[in-house]
Coordinates of N, CA and C in Angstrom, one line a residue:
M18 N 0.8 -1.2 0.0 CA 0.0 0.0 0.0 C 0.9 1.3 0.0
K19 N 2.0 1.2 0.7 CA 2.9 2.4 0.8 C 3.5 2.6 -0.6
A20 N 3.9 1.6 -1.3 CA 4.4 1.7 -2.6 C 3.4 2.3 -3.6
K21 N 2.2 1.8 -3.5 CA 1.1 2.3 -4.3 C 0.8 3.8 -4.0
R22 N 0.8 4.2 -2.7 CA 0.6 5.6 -2.4 C 1.7 6.4 -2.9
F23 N 3.0 6.0 -2.8 CA 4.1 6.7 -3.3 C 4.0 6.9 -4.8
F24 N 3.6 5.9 -5.5 CA 3.4 5.9 -7.0 C 2.4 7.0 -7.3
Q25 N 1.3 7.0 -6.6 CA 0.2 7.9 -6.8 C 0.7 9.4 -6.6
I26 N 1.5 9.6 -5.6 CA 2.0 10.9 -5.4 C 2.9 11.4 -6.5
I27 N 3.8 10.5 -7.0 CA 4.6 10.8 -8.1 C 3.8 11.2 -9.4
M28 N 2.8 10.4 -9.6 CA 1.9 10.6 -10.8 C 1.2 12.0 -10.7
L29 N 0.8 12.3 -9.4 CA 0.1 13.6 -9.2 C 1.0 14.7 -9.5
V30 N 2.3 14.7 -9.1 CA 3.2 15.7 -9.3 C 3.5 15.9 -10.8
V31 N 3.6 14.8 -11.5 CA 3.8 14.8 -13.0 C 2.7 15.5 -13.7
V32 N 1.4 15.1 -13.3 CA 0.3 15.7 -13.9 C 0.2 17.2 -13.7
L33 N 0.5 17.6 -12.4 CA 0.4 19.0 -12.1 C 1.4 19.8 -12.9
V34 N 2.6 19.3 -13.1 CA 3.6 20.0 -13.8 C 3.2 20.1 -15.3
M35 N 2.5 19.1 -15.8 CA 2.1 19.1 -17.2 C 0.9 20.1 -17.4
L36 N 0.1 20.3 -16.4 CA -1.0 21.3 -16.5 C -0.5 22.7 -16.5
G37 N 0.7 23.0 -16.0 CA 1.2 24.3 -16.0 C 1.3 24.9 -14.6
G38 N 1.9 26.1 -14.6 CA 2.2 26.7 -13.3 C 0.9 27.1 -12.5
S39 N -0.1 27.6 -13.2 CA -1.3 28.0 -12.5 C -2.0 26.8 -11.8
A40 N -2.1 25.7 -12.5 CA -2.7 24.6 -11.8 C -1.8 24.1 -10.7
L41 N -0.5 24.2 -10.8 CA 0.4 23.7 -9.8 C 0.3 24.6 -8.5
A42 N 0.0 25.9 -8.8 CA -0.1 26.7 -7.6 C -1.5 26.5 -6.8
Q43 N -2.5 26.0 -7.5 CA -3.8 25.8 -6.9 C -3.9 24.5 -6.1
Q44 N -3.0 23.5 -6.4 CA -3.1 22.2 -5.8 C -2.0 22.0 -4.7
P45 N -2.4 21.4 -3.6 CA -1.4 21.1 -2.5 C -0.3 20.1 -3.0
I46 N 0.9 20.4 -2.7 CA 2.0 19.5 -3.2 C 2.5 18.8 -1.9
P47 N 2.6 17.5 -2.0 CA 3.1 16.7 -0.9 C 4.6 16.9 -0.7
K48 N 5.0 16.9 0.5 CA 6.4 17.1 0.8 C 7.0 15.9 1.5
L49 N 8.3 15.7 1.4 CA 9.0 14.6 1.9 C 10.0 15.1 3.0
T50 N 9.9 14.6 4.2 CA 10.7 15.0 5.3 C 11.5 13.8 5.9
I51 N 12.6 14.0 6.4 CA 13.5 13.0 7.1 C 13.7 13.5 8.5
G52 N 13.3 12.7 9.5 CA 13.4 13.1 10.8 C 14.2 12.1 11.7
V53 N 14.6 12.5 12.9 CA 15.2 11.6 13.8 C 14.3 11.4 15.0
D54 N 14.0 10.2 15.4 CA 13.1 9.9 16.5 C 13.8 9.0 17.5
Q55 N 13.2 8.9 18.6 CA 13.7 8.0 19.7 C 13.4 6.6 19.4
A56 N 14.4 5.7 19.6 CA 14.2 4.3 19.4 C 13.4 3.7 20.5
N57 N 12.5 2.8 20.2 CA 11.6 2.2 21.2 C 12.2 0.8 21.6
S58 N 13.1 0.2 20.9 CA 13.6 -1.1 21.2 C 15.0 -1.2 20.6
P59 N 15.8 -2.1 21.2 CA 17.2 -2.4 20.6 C 17.1 -2.8 19.1
K60 N 16.0 -3.4 18.7 CA 15.9 -3.8 17.3 C 15.9 -2.6 16.4
D61 N 15.3 -1.5 16.8 CA 15.3 -0.2 16.0 C 16.7 0.3 15.9
V62 N 17.5 0.3 16.9 CA 18.9 0.7 16.9 C 19.7 -0.1 15.9
A63 N 19.5 -1.5 16.0 CA 20.2 -2.4 15.1 C 19.9 -2.1 13.6
V64 N 18.6 -1.9 13.3 CA 18.2 -1.5 12.0 C 18.9 -0.2 11.5
T65 N 18.9 0.7 12.4 CA 19.5 2.0 12.0 C 21.0 1.8 11.7
L66 N 21.7 1.1 12.6 CA 23.1 0.8 12.3 C 23.4 0.1 11.0
Q67 N 22.5 -0.9 10.7 CA 22.6 -1.6 9.4 C 22.4 -0.6 8.2
I68 N 21.5 0.3 8.4 CA 21.3 1.3 7.3 C 22.5 2.2 7.1
V69 N 23.1 2.6 8.3 CA 24.3 3.4 8.2 C 25.5 2.6 7.6
A70 N 25.6 1.3 8.0 CA 26.7 0.5 7.4 C 26.4 0.3 5.9
L71 N 25.2 0.1 5.5 CA 24.9 -0.1 4.1 C 25.2 1.2 3.3
M72 N 24.9 2.4 3.8 CA 25.2 3.6 3.1 C 26.7 3.8 3.0
T73 N 27.4 3.4 4.1 CA 28.9 3.5 4.0 C 29.5 2.6 2.9
I74 N 29.0 1.4 2.8 CA 29.4 0.4 1.8 C 29.1 1.0 0.4
L75 N 27.9 1.6 0.2 CA 27.6 2.1 -1.1 C 28.5 3.3 -1.5
S76 N 28.9 4.1 -0.5 CA 29.8 5.2 -0.8 C 31.2 4.7 -1.1
L77 N 31.6 3.6 -0.6 CA 32.9 3.0 -0.9 C 32.8 2.0 -2.1
A78 N 31.6 1.8 -2.7 CA 31.5 0.9 -3.8 C 32.4 1.2 -5.0
P79 N 32.5 2.5 -5.4 CA 33.4 2.7 -6.6 C 34.9 2.3 -6.3
A80 N 35.4 2.6 -5.0 CA 36.7 2.2 -4.7 C 36.9 0.7 -4.7
I81 N 35.9 0.0 -4.2 CA 35.9 -1.4 -4.1 C 35.9 -2.0 -5.5
L82 N 35.1 -1.4 -6.4 CA 35.1 -1.9 -7.8 C 36.4 -1.7 -8.5
I83 N 37.0 -0.6 -8.2 CA 38.3 -0.3 -8.9 C 39.5 -1.1 -8.4
T84 N 39.5 -1.3 -7.1 CA 40.7 -1.9 -6.5 C 40.6 -3.4 -6.3
M85 N 39.4 -4.0 -6.3 CA 39.3 -5.4 -5.9 C 38.8 -6.2 -7.1
T86 N 38.7 -5.7 -8.3 CA 38.2 -6.4 -9.4 C 39.1 -6.2 -10.6
S87 N 38.7 -6.7 -11.8 CA 39.6 -6.6 -13.0 C 39.6 -5.2 -13.6
F88 N 38.9 -4.3 -13.0 CA 38.7 -2.9 -13.6 C 40.0 -2.2 -13.7
T89 N 40.9 -2.4 -12.8 CA 42.2 -1.6 -12.8 C 43.0 -2.0 -14.0
R90 N 43.2 -3.3 -14.3 CA 44.0 -3.7 -15.4 C 43.3 -3.2 -16.7
I91 N 42.0 -3.4 -16.8 CA 41.3 -3.1 -18.1 C 41.4 -1.6 -18.4
I92 N 41.2 -0.7 -17.5 CA 41.2 0.7 -17.7 C 42.6 1.2 -18.1
V93 N 43.6 0.7 -17.4 CA 45.0 1.1 -17.7 C 45.4 0.6 -19.2
I94 N 45.0 -0.6 -19.5 CA 45.3 -1.1 -20.9 C 44.7 -0.3 -21.9
L95 N 43.4 0.0 -21.8 CA 42.7 0.8 -22.8 C 43.2 2.2 -22.9
N96 N 43.6 2.8 -21.8 CA 44.2 4.1 -21.9 C 45.6 4.1 -22.6
F97 N 46.4 3.1 -22.3 CA 47.6 2.9 -23.1 C 47.3 2.7 -24.6
L98 N 46.3 2.0 -24.9 CA 46.0 1.8 -26.3 C 45.6 3.1 -27.0
R99 N 44.8 3.9 -26.3 CA 44.4 5.2 -26.9 C 45.6 6.1 -27.0
Q100 N 46.5 6.2 -26.1 CA 47.7 7.0 -26.2 C 48.7 6.5 -27.3
A101 N 48.8 5.2 -27.4 CA 49.7 4.6 -28.4 C 49.2 4.9 -29.8
S102 N 47.9 4.8 -30.0 CA 47.3 5.1 -31.3 C 47.4 6.5 -31.7
G103 N 47.6 7.4 -30.8 CA 47.7 8.9 -31.1 C 46.4 9.5 -31.4
T104 N 45.3 8.9 -31.1 CA 44.0 9.5 -31.4 C 43.5 10.5 -30.4
Q105 N 44.4 10.8 -29.4 CA 44.1 11.8 -28.4 C 42.8 11.4 -27.6
A106 N 41.7 12.1 -27.8 CA 40.5 11.9 -27.0 C 39.5 11.0 -27.7
M107 N 40.0 10.1 -28.5 CA 39.1 9.2 -29.2 C 39.7 7.7 -29.1
P108 N 38.9 6.8 -28.5 CA 37.5 6.9 -28.0 C 37.4 7.8 -26.8
P109 N 36.3 8.4 -26.6 CA 36.1 9.3 -25.4 C 36.3 8.6 -24.1
T110 N 36.7 9.3 -23.1 CA 36.9 8.7 -21.7 C 35.7 8.0 -21.2
Q111 N 34.5 8.6 -21.4 CA 33.3 8.0 -20.9 C 33.1 6.6 -21.6
L112 N 33.4 6.5 -22.9 CA 33.3 5.2 -23.6 C 34.3 4.2 -23.0
I113 N 35.5 4.6 -22.8 CA 36.5 3.7 -22.3 C 36.1 3.2 -20.9
I114 N 35.6 4.1 -20.0 CA 35.2 3.7 -18.7 C 34.0 2.8 -18.8
G115 N 33.0 3.1 -19.7 CA 31.9 2.2 -19.9 C 32.3 0.8 -20.3
L116 N 33.2 0.7 -21.3 CA 33.6 -0.6 -21.8 C 34.4 -1.3 -20.7
S117 N 35.2 -0.6 -19.9 CA 35.9 -1.2 -18.8 C 34.9 -1.8 -17.8
L118 N 33.9 -1.1 -17.5 CA 32.9 -1.5 -16.5 C 32.2 -2.8 -17.0
F119 N 31.7 -2.8 -18.2 CA 31.0 -4.0 -18.7 C 31.9 -5.2 -18.9
L120 N 33.2 -5.0 -19.2 CA 34.1 -6.1 -19.3 C 34.4 -6.6 -17.8
T121 N 34.4 -5.7 -16.9 CA 34.6 -6.1 -15.5 C 33.4 -6.9 -15.0
F122 N 32.2 -6.5 -15.3 CA 31.0 -7.3 -15.0 C 31.1 -8.7 -15.6
F123 N 31.5 -8.7 -16.9 CA 31.6 -10.0 -17.6 C 32.6 -10.9 -17.0
I124 N 33.8 -10.4 -16.7 CA 34.9 -11.2 -16.1 C 34.5 -11.6 -14.7
M125 N 34.0 -10.7 -13.9 CA 33.7 -11.0 -12.5 C 32.3 -11.7 -12.4
G126 N 31.6 -12.0 -13.5 CA 30.3 -12.7 -13.4 C 30.3 -13.9 -12.5
P127 N 31.2 -14.9 -12.7 CA 31.1 -16.1 -11.8 C 31.4 -15.7 -10.3
V128 N 32.2 -14.8 -10.1 CA 32.5 -14.4 -8.7 C 31.2 -13.7 -8.1
F129 N 30.6 -12.8 -8.8 CA 29.4 -12.2 -8.3 C 28.3 -13.2 -8.1
E130 N 28.2 -14.1 -9.0 CA 27.1 -15.1 -8.9 C 27.3 -16.0 -7.7
N131 N 28.6 -16.3 -7.4 CA 28.9 -17.1 -6.2 C 28.6 -16.3 -4.9
I132 N 28.9 -15.0 -4.9 CA 28.5 -14.2 -3.8 C 27.0 -14.1 -3.6
N133 N 26.3 -13.9 -4.7 CA 24.8 -13.9 -4.6 C 24.2 -15.2 -4.1
T134 N 24.8 -16.3 -4.6 CA 24.2 -17.6 -4.2 C 24.5 -18.0 -2.7
N135 N 25.7 -17.8 -2.3 CA 26.2 -18.3 -1.0 C 26.1 -17.2 0.1
A136 N 26.0 -16.0 -0.2 CA 26.0 -14.9 0.8 C 24.8 -14.0 0.8
L137 N 24.5 -13.4 -0.4 CA 23.4 -12.4 -0.4 C 22.0 -13.1 -0.2
Q138 N 21.7 -14.1 -1.0 CA 20.4 -14.7 -1.0 C 20.1 -15.4 0.4
P139 N 21.1 -16.1 0.9 CA 20.8 -16.7 2.3 C 20.6 -15.6 3.3
Y140 N 21.3 -14.5 3.2 CA 21.2 -13.4 4.2 C 19.8 -12.7 4.0
L141 N 19.4 -12.5 2.8 CA 18.0 -11.9 2.6 C 16.9 -12.8 3.1
K142 N 17.2 -14.1 3.0 CA 16.2 -15.1 3.5 C 16.3 -15.3 5.0
E143 N 17.2 -14.6 5.7 CA 17.5 -14.7 7.1 C 17.9 -16.1 7.5
E144 N 18.7 -16.8 6.6 CA 19.2 -18.1 6.9 C 20.5 -18.0 7.6
I145 N 21.3 -16.9 7.3 CA 22.6 -16.8 8.0 C 22.7 -15.3 8.5
T146 N 23.6 -15.1 9.4 CA 23.8 -13.8 10.0 C 24.6 -12.9 9.1
A147 N 24.6 -11.6 9.4 CA 25.4 -10.7 8.6 C 26.9 -11.0 8.6
R148 N 27.4 -11.4 9.7 CA 28.8 -11.7 9.8 C 29.1 -12.9 8.9
K149 N 28.3 -13.9 8.9 CA 28.5 -15.1 8.1 C 28.3 -14.8 6.6
A150 N 27.4 -13.9 6.3 CA 27.2 -13.5 4.9 C 28.5 -12.7 4.4
F151 N 29.0 -11.9 5.3 CA 30.2 -11.2 4.9 C 31.4 -12.1 4.7
D152 N 31.6 -13.1 5.5 CA 32.6 -14.1 5.3 C 32.5 -14.9 4.1
E153 N 31.2 -15.3 3.8 CA 30.9 -16.0 2.5 C 31.2 -15.2 1.3
A154 N 30.9 -13.8 1.4 CA 31.1 -13.0 0.3 C 32.5 -12.7 0.0
V155 N 33.3 -12.7 1.0 CA 34.8 -12.3 0.9 C 35.5 -13.5 0.2
Q156 N 35.1 -14.7 0.5 CA 35.9 -15.9 0.0 C 36.1 -16.0 -1.5
P157 N 35.0 -15.9 -2.3 CA 35.2 -15.9 -3.8 C 36.0 -14.7 -4.3
L158 N 35.8 -13.6 -3.7 CA 36.6 -12.4 -4.1 C 38.0 -12.5 -3.8
K159 N 38.3 -13.1 -2.6 CA 39.7 -13.4 -2.2 C 40.3 -14.4 -3.1
K160 N 39.6 -15.4 -3.4 CA 40.2 -16.4 -4.3 C 40.5 -15.8 -5.7
F161 N 39.6 -15.0 -6.2 CA 39.9 -14.3 -7.5 C 41.2 -13.5 -7.4
M162 N 41.3 -12.7 -6.4 CA 42.5 -11.8 -6.3 C 43.8 -12.7 -6.1
L163 N 43.7 -13.8 -5.3 CA 44.9 -14.6 -5.2 C 45.3 -15.2 -6.5
N164 N 44.4 -15.5 -7.4 CA 44.7 -16.1 -8.7 C 45.5 -15.1 -9.6
Q165 N 45.3 -13.8 -9.3 CA 45.9 -12.8 -10.2 C 47.2 -12.3 -9.6
T166 N 47.4 -12.5 -8.3 CA 48.5 -11.9 -7.6 C 49.7 -12.8 -7.5
R167 N 50.9 -12.2 -7.7 CA 52.2 -12.9 -7.6 C 52.5 -13.1 -6.1
E168 N 53.1 -14.2 -5.8 CA 53.6 -14.5 -4.5 C 54.6 -13.5 -4.0
K169 N 55.4 -13.0 -5.0 CA 56.4 -12.0 -4.7 C 55.8 -10.7 -4.2
D170 N 54.7 -10.3 -4.8 CA 54.0 -9.1 -4.3 C 53.4 -9.3 -2.9
I171 N 52.8 -10.4 -2.7 CA 52.3 -10.7 -1.3 C 53.4 -10.7 -0.3
A172 N 54.5 -11.4 -0.6 CA 55.6 -11.4 0.3 C 56.1 -10.0 0.6
L173 N 56.1 -9.1 -0.3 CA 56.6 -7.8 -0.1 C 55.8 -7.1 1.0
F174 N 54.5 -7.2 1.0 CA 53.7 -6.5 2.0 C 53.7 -7.3 3.4
F175 N 54.0 -8.6 3.4 CA 54.2 -9.3 4.6 C 55.5 -8.8 5.2
K176 N 56.5 -8.6 4.3 CA 57.8 -8.1 4.8 C 57.7 -6.7 5.4
I177 N 56.9 -5.8 4.7 CA 56.7 -4.4 5.2 C 56.0 -4.4 6.5
A178 N 55.0 -5.3 6.6 CA 54.2 -5.3 7.8 C 54.9 -6.1 9.0
K179 N 56.0 -6.7 8.6 CA 56.8 -7.5 9.6 C 56.0 -8.6 10.2
L180 N 55.3 -9.3 9.3 CA 54.5 -10.5 9.7 C 55.1 -11.8 9.2
D181 N 54.8 -12.8 9.9 CA 55.3 -14.1 9.5 C 54.7 -14.6 8.2
K182 N 55.4 -15.3 7.4 CA 54.9 -15.8 6.1 C 53.7 -16.8 6.4
P183 N 52.7 -16.6 5.6 CA 51.5 -17.5 5.8 C 51.8 -19.0 5.4
K184 N 51.2 -19.9 6.0 CA 51.4 -21.3 5.7 C 50.6 -21.7 4.4
N185 N 49.4 -21.0 4.2 CA 48.6 -21.3 3.1 C 47.9 -20.0 2.7
A186 N 47.1 -20.1 1.6 CA 46.5 -18.9 1.0 C 45.4 -18.4 2.0
S187 N 44.8 -19.3 2.7 CA 43.7 -18.8 3.6 C 44.2 -17.9 4.7
E188 N 45.5 -17.9 5.0 CA 46.0 -17.1 6.1 C 46.4 -15.7 5.6
V189 N 46.3 -15.4 4.3 CA 46.6 -14.1 3.8 C 45.5 -13.1 4.1
Q190 N 45.8 -12.1 4.8 CA 44.8 -11.1 5.2 C 44.4 -10.2 4.0
M191 N 43.2 -9.7 4.1 CA 42.7 -8.8 3.0 C 43.6 -7.5 2.9
R192 N 44.0 -7.0 4.1 CA 44.8 -5.8 4.1 C 46.2 -6.0 3.4
I193 N 46.6 -7.2 3.3 CA 47.8 -7.6 2.6 C 47.5 -7.9 1.2
L194 N 46.4 -8.6 0.9 CA 46.1 -9.0 -0.4 C 45.7 -7.9 -1.3
I195 N 45.0 -7.0 -0.9 CA 44.4 -5.9 -1.7 C 45.6 -5.1 -2.4
P196 N 46.5 -4.5 -1.6 CA 47.6 -3.7 -2.2 C 48.5 -4.6 -3.1
A197 N 48.7 -5.9 -2.7 CA 49.5 -6.8 -3.5 C 48.8 -7.0 -4.9
F198 N 47.5 -7.2 -4.8 CA 46.7 -7.4 -6.0 C 46.8 -6.2 -6.9
I199 N 46.7 -5.0 -6.4 CA 46.7 -3.8 -7.2 C 48.1 -3.7 -7.9
I200 N 49.2 -3.8 -7.3 CA 50.5 -3.7 -7.9 C 50.7 -4.8 -9.0
S201 N 50.1 -6.0 -8.7 CA 50.2 -7.1 -9.7 C 49.5 -6.7 -10.9
E202 N 48.3 -6.1 -10.8 CA 47.5 -5.7 -11.9 C 48.1 -4.6 -12.7
L203 N 48.7 -3.7 -12.0 CA 49.4 -2.6 -12.7 C 50.6 -3.1 -13.4
R204 N 51.3 -4.1 -12.9 CA 52.5 -4.6 -13.6 C 52.1 -5.3 -14.9
I205 N 51.0 -6.1 -14.9 CA 50.5 -6.7 -16.1 C 50.0 -5.7 -17.1
A206 N 49.3 -4.7 -16.6 CA 48.8 -3.7 -17.5 C 49.9 -2.9 -18.2
F207 N 50.9 -2.6 -17.5 CA 52.1 -1.9 -18.1 C 52.8 -2.8 -19.1
Q208 N 52.9 -4.1 -18.8 CA 53.5 -5.0 -19.8 C 52.7 -5.0 -21.1
I209 N 51.4 -5.2 -21.0 CA 50.5 -5.2 -22.2 C 50.6 -3.9 -22.9
G210 N 50.6 -2.8 -22.1 CA 50.7 -1.4 -22.7 C 52.0 -1.3 -23.5
F211 N 53.1 -1.8 -23.0 CA 54.4 -1.8 -23.8 C 54.3 -2.5 -25.1
I212 N 53.6 -3.7 -25.1 CA 53.5 -4.5 -26.3 C 52.6 -3.7 -27.3
L213 N 51.5 -3.1 -26.8 CA 50.6 -2.3 -27.7 C 51.4 -1.1 -28.3
Y214 N 52.3 -0.6 -27.6 CA 53.0 0.6 -28.1 C 53.9 0.3 -29.3
L215 N 54.5 -1.0 -29.3 CA 55.5 -1.3 -30.3 C 55.1 -1.1 -31.8
P216 N 54.0 -1.7 -32.2 CA 53.6 -1.6 -33.7 C 53.3 -0.1 -34.0
F217 N 52.7 0.6 -33.1 CA 52.4 2.0 -33.4 C 53.7 2.9 -33.4
L218 N 54.6 2.5 -32.6 CA 55.9 3.2 -32.5 C 56.7 3.0 -33.8
M219 N 56.6 1.7 -34.4 CA 57.3 1.4 -35.6 C 56.8 2.3 -36.8
I220 N 55.4 2.4 -36.8 CA 54.8 3.2 -37.8 C 55.3 4.7 -37.7
D221 N 55.4 5.2 -36.5 CA 55.9 6.6 -36.3 C 57.3 6.7 -36.8
M222 N 58.1 5.8 -36.5 CA 59.5 5.8 -36.9 C 59.7 5.8 -38.4
I223 N 58.9 4.9 -39.1 CA 59.0 4.7 -40.5 C 58.5 6.0 -41.2
V224 N 57.4 6.6 -40.8 CA 56.9 7.8 -41.4 C 57.8 9.0 -41.2
A225 N 58.4 9.1 -39.9 CA 59.3 10.1 -39.7 C 60.6 10.0 -40.6
S226 N 61.1 8.8 -40.8 CA 62.2 8.6 -41.6 C 61.9 9.0 -43.1
V227 N 60.8 8.6 -43.6 CA 60.4 8.9 -44.9 C 60.3 10.4 -45.1
L228 N 59.7 11.1 -44.2 CA 59.5 12.5 -44.3 C 60.9 13.2 -44.3
M229 N 61.8 12.8 -43.4 CA 63.1 13.4 -43.4 C 63.9 13.2 -44.7
S230 N 63.7 11.9 -45.2 CA 64.4 11.7 -46.5 C 63.9 12.5 -47.7
M231 N 62.6 12.9 -47.6 CA 62.0 13.7 -48.6 C 62.2 15.2 -48.3
G232 N 62.8 15.5 -47.2 CA 63.0 16.9 -46.9 C 61.8 17.6 -46.4
M233 N 60.7 16.9 -46.0 CA 59.5 17.5 -45.5 C 59.6 17.6 -44.0
L234 N 60.5 18.4 -43.5 CA 60.7 18.5 -42.1 C 59.6 19.3 -41.4
M235 N 58.9 20.2 -42.1 CA 57.9 21.0 -41.4 C 56.6 20.3 -41.3
L236 N 56.4 19.2 -41.9 CA 55.2 18.5 -41.8 C 55.2 17.6 -40.6
P237 N 54.3 17.7 -39.7 CA 54.2 16.9 -38.5 C 54.0 15.4 -38.8
P238 N 54.9 14.5 -38.4 CA 54.8 13.1 -38.7 C 53.5 12.5 -38.2
I239 N 52.9 13.0 -37.1 CA 51.7 12.4 -36.6 C 50.5 12.6 -37.5
M240 N 50.5 13.6 -38.4 CA 49.4 13.8 -39.3 C 49.4 12.7 -40.4
I241 N 50.6 12.2 -40.7 CA 50.7 11.2 -41.7 C 50.6 9.8 -41.1
S242 N 51.1 9.6 -39.9 CA 51.2 8.3 -39.3 C 49.8 7.9 -38.8
L243 N 49.0 8.8 -38.3 CA 47.7 8.5 -37.7 C 46.8 7.7 -38.6
P244 N 46.6 8.0 -39.9 CA 45.7 7.2 -40.7 C 46.3 5.8 -40.9
F245 N 47.6 5.6 -40.9 CA 48.2 4.3 -41.1 C 48.0 3.5 -39.8
K246 N 48.1 4.1 -38.6 CA 47.8 3.5 -37.4 C 46.4 2.9 -37.3
I247 N 45.5 3.8 -37.7 CA 44.0 3.4 -37.7 C 43.8 2.3 -38.6
L248 N 44.4 2.4 -39.8 CA 44.3 1.3 -40.8 C 44.8 0.0 -40.3
L249 N 46.0 0.0 -39.7 CA 46.6 -1.2 -39.2 C 45.7 -1.8 -38.1
F250 N 45.2 -1.0 -37.2 CA 44.4 -1.5 -36.1 C 43.1 -2.1 -36.6
V251 N 42.5 -1.5 -37.7 CA 41.3 -2.1 -38.3 C 41.6 -3.4 -39.0
L252 N 42.7 -3.4 -39.8 CA 43.0 -4.6 -40.6 C 43.3 -5.8 -39.7
V253 N 43.9 -5.7 -38.6 CA 44.2 -6.8 -37.7 C 43.1 -7.1 -36.7
D254 N 41.9 -6.3 -36.9 CA 40.8 -6.5 -35.9 C 41.3 -6.2 -34.5
G255 N 41.8 -5.1 -34.3 CA 42.4 -4.7 -33.0 C 41.6 -4.9 -31.8
W256 N 40.3 -4.4 -31.8 CA 39.5 -4.4 -30.6 C 39.2 -5.9 -30.3
Y257 N 39.0 -6.7 -31.2 CA 38.8 -8.2 -31.0 C 40.0 -8.8 -30.3
L258 N 41.2 -8.5 -30.8 CA 42.4 -9.0 -30.2 C 42.7 -8.5 -28.8
V259 N 42.5 -7.2 -28.6 CA 42.7 -6.6 -27.3 C 41.8 -7.1 -26.2
V260 N 40.5 -7.2 -26.6 CA 39.5 -7.7 -25.6 C 39.7 -9.1 -25.3
E261 N 40.0 -9.9 -26.4 CA 40.3 -11.3 -26.2 C 41.5 -11.5 -25.2
S262 N 42.5 -10.8 -25.4 CA 43.7 -10.9 -24.6 C 43.4 -10.5 -23.2
I263 N 42.6 -9.4 -23.0 CA 42.3 -9.0 -21.6 C 41.5 -10.0 -20.9
V264 N 40.5 -10.5 -21.5 CA 39.6 -11.5 -20.8 C 40.4 -12.8 -20.6
A265 N 41.1 -13.3 -21.6 CA 41.9 -14.5 -21.4 C 43.0 -14.4 -20.4
G266 N 43.4 -13.2 -20.0 CA 44.5 -13.1 -19.1 C 44.1 -13.2 -17.6
F267 N 42.8 -13.3 -17.4 CA 42.3 -13.4 -16.0 C 42.0 -14.9 -15.7
K268 N 42.5 -15.3 -14.5 CA 42.2 -16.7 -14.0 C 41.1 -16.6 -13.0
V269 N 39.9 -16.9 -13.4 CA 38.7 -16.9 -12.5 C 38.5 -18.2 -11.8

């Protein structure tokens, strides 16, 4: 009934706006208020704390998505590709971010499905506690990050934190794993970026050499090499190869 009432209020506001300012001035407009009231039971306090925790998690969601998923590697590789091709702002940044997000959802699909099946749905059905749901949600994400992270990077942060080396993967703490995962992803992204630069760099060198031999020193080489870069990228089906390499590089 509350949802129906809310829908009716929204429809009323829309109709009043369509009728014009005079009609809007003659009709009462419902207002929405947010207040703080005294809790009548410990359950009310617990619900309030859960809402605060949920809002905190939602505010940190972008950082979690960037640092604990495949998004970091993908966005860095695509930016390297754009710079190497010399197309400046093409593709646009919004398009690169959108493609990176959808590729991230595609790659992380099995992990998210595992979290939904073993953590979220049982918690919504009140079959497990919030703490148990959190532990179940962390496990598949932790497994994914461990598969992408070098032991050398994990050992680095254990050394910095002055902690004993773990006996197995389950003893690796998230505060150690997350930064190790990030630098591992950056290392791989820079390696792929270097490989992407090579063919475009060769085209720039060839074009620059030809222009110098012809005495056309005042003509910017980038103006001549850019069409050849685009042609090469299209002929080898570049986007197919890049996306295939990115997705195949992850061990889910």
